[in-house]
mmCIF file of C-alpha atoms in Angstrom:
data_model
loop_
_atom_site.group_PDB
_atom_site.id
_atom_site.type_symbol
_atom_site.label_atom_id
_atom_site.label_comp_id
_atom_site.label_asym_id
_atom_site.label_seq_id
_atom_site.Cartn_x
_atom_site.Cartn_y
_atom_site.Cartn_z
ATOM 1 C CA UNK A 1 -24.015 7.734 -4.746
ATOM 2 C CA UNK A 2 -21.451 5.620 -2.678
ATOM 3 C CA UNK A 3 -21.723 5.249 0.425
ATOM 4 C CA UNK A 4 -19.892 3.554 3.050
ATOM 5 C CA UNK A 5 -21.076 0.349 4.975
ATOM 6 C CA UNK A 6 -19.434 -1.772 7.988
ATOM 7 C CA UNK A 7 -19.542 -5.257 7.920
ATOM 8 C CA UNK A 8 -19.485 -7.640 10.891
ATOM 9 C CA UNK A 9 -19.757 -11.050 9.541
ATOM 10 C CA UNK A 10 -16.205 -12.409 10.875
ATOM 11 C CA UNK A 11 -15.545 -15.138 7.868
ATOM 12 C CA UNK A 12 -14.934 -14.911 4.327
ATOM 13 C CA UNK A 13 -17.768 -16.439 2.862
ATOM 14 C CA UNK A 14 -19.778 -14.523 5.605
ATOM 15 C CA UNK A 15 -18.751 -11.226 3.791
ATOM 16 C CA UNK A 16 -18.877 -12.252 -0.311
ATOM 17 C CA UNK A 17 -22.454 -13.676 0.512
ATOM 18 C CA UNK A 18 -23.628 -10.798 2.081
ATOM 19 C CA UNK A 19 -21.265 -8.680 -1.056
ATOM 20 C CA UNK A 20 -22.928 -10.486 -3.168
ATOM 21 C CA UNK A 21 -26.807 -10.199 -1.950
ATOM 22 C CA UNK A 22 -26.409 -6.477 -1.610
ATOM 23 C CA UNK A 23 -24.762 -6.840 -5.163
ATOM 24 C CA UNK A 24 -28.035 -8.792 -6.099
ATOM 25 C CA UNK A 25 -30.246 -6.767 -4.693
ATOM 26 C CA UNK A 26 -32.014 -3.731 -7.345
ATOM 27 C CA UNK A 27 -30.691 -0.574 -6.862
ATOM 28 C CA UNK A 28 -27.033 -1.651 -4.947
ATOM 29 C CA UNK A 29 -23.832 -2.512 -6.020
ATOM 30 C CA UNK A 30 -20.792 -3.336 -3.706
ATOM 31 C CA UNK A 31 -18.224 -1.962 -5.814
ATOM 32 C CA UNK A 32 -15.181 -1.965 -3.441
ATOM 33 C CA UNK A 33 -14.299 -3.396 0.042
ATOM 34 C CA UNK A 34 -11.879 -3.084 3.169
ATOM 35 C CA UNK A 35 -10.747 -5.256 5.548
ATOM 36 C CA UNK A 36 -9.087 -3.059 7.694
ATOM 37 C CA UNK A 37 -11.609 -0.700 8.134
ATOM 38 C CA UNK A 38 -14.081 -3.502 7.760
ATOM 39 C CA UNK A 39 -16.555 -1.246 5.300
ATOM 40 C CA UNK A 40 -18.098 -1.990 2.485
ATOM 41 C CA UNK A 41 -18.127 0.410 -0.481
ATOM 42 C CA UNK A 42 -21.646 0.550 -2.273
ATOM 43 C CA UNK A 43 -23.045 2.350 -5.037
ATOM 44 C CA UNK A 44 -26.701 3.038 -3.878
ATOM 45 C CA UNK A 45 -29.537 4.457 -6.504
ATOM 46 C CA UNK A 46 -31.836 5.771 -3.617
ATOM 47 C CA UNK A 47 -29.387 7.064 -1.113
ATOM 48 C CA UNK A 48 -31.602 8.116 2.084
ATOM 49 C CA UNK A 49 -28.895 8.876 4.394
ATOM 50 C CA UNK A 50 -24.868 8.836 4.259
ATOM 51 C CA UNK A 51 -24.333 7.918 7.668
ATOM 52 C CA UNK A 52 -22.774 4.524 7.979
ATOM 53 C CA UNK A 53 -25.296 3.017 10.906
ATOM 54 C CA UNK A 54 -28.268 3.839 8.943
ATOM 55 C CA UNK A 55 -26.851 2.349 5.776
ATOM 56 C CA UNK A 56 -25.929 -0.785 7.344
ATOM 57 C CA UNK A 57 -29.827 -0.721 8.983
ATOM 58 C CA UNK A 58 -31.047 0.017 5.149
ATOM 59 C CA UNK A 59 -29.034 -2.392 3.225
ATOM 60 C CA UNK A 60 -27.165 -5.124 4.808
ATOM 61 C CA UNK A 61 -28.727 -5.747 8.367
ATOM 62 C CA UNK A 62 -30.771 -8.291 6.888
ATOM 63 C CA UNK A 63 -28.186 -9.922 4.985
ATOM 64 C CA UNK A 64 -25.597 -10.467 7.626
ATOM 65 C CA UNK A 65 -28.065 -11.999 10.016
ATOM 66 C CA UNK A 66 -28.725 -14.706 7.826
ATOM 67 C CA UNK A 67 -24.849 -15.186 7.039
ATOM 68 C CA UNK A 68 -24.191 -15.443 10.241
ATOM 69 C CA UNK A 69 -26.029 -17.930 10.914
ATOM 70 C CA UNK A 70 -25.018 -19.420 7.625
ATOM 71 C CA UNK A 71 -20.999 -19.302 8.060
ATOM 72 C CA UNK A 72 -20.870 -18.009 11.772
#
């Protein structure tokens, strides 16, 4: 299914690398984005919850922390 994810890496590159690990990572696929809403659209194999704060715990917690600290 698709759920919906917020992001809250503030740069660019912060949000295409962590697009593109979740896009990299088996089972995920971010397959739209928006910037207003700051969300992340992601087709997810083994969905486990639709709410957005557990998605973002499940799939791109991880991810951001390290771009963060990558791109601020």
């Amino acid at each position: 299914g698709i759920v919906r994810v917020p992001y809250y890496v503030e740069t660019d590159h912060g949000i295409v690398a962590v697009a593109n690990s979740v896009t990299n990572t088996p089972g995920t696929v971010v397959v739209d984005l928006n910037t207003d809403s700051r969300k992340y659209y992601i087709h997810w194999i083994n969905v486990v919850s639709t709410e957005e704060r557990a998605c973002f715990d499940a799939i791109t917690k991880g991810f951001e922390r390290y771009a963060k600290r990558a791109f601020g």
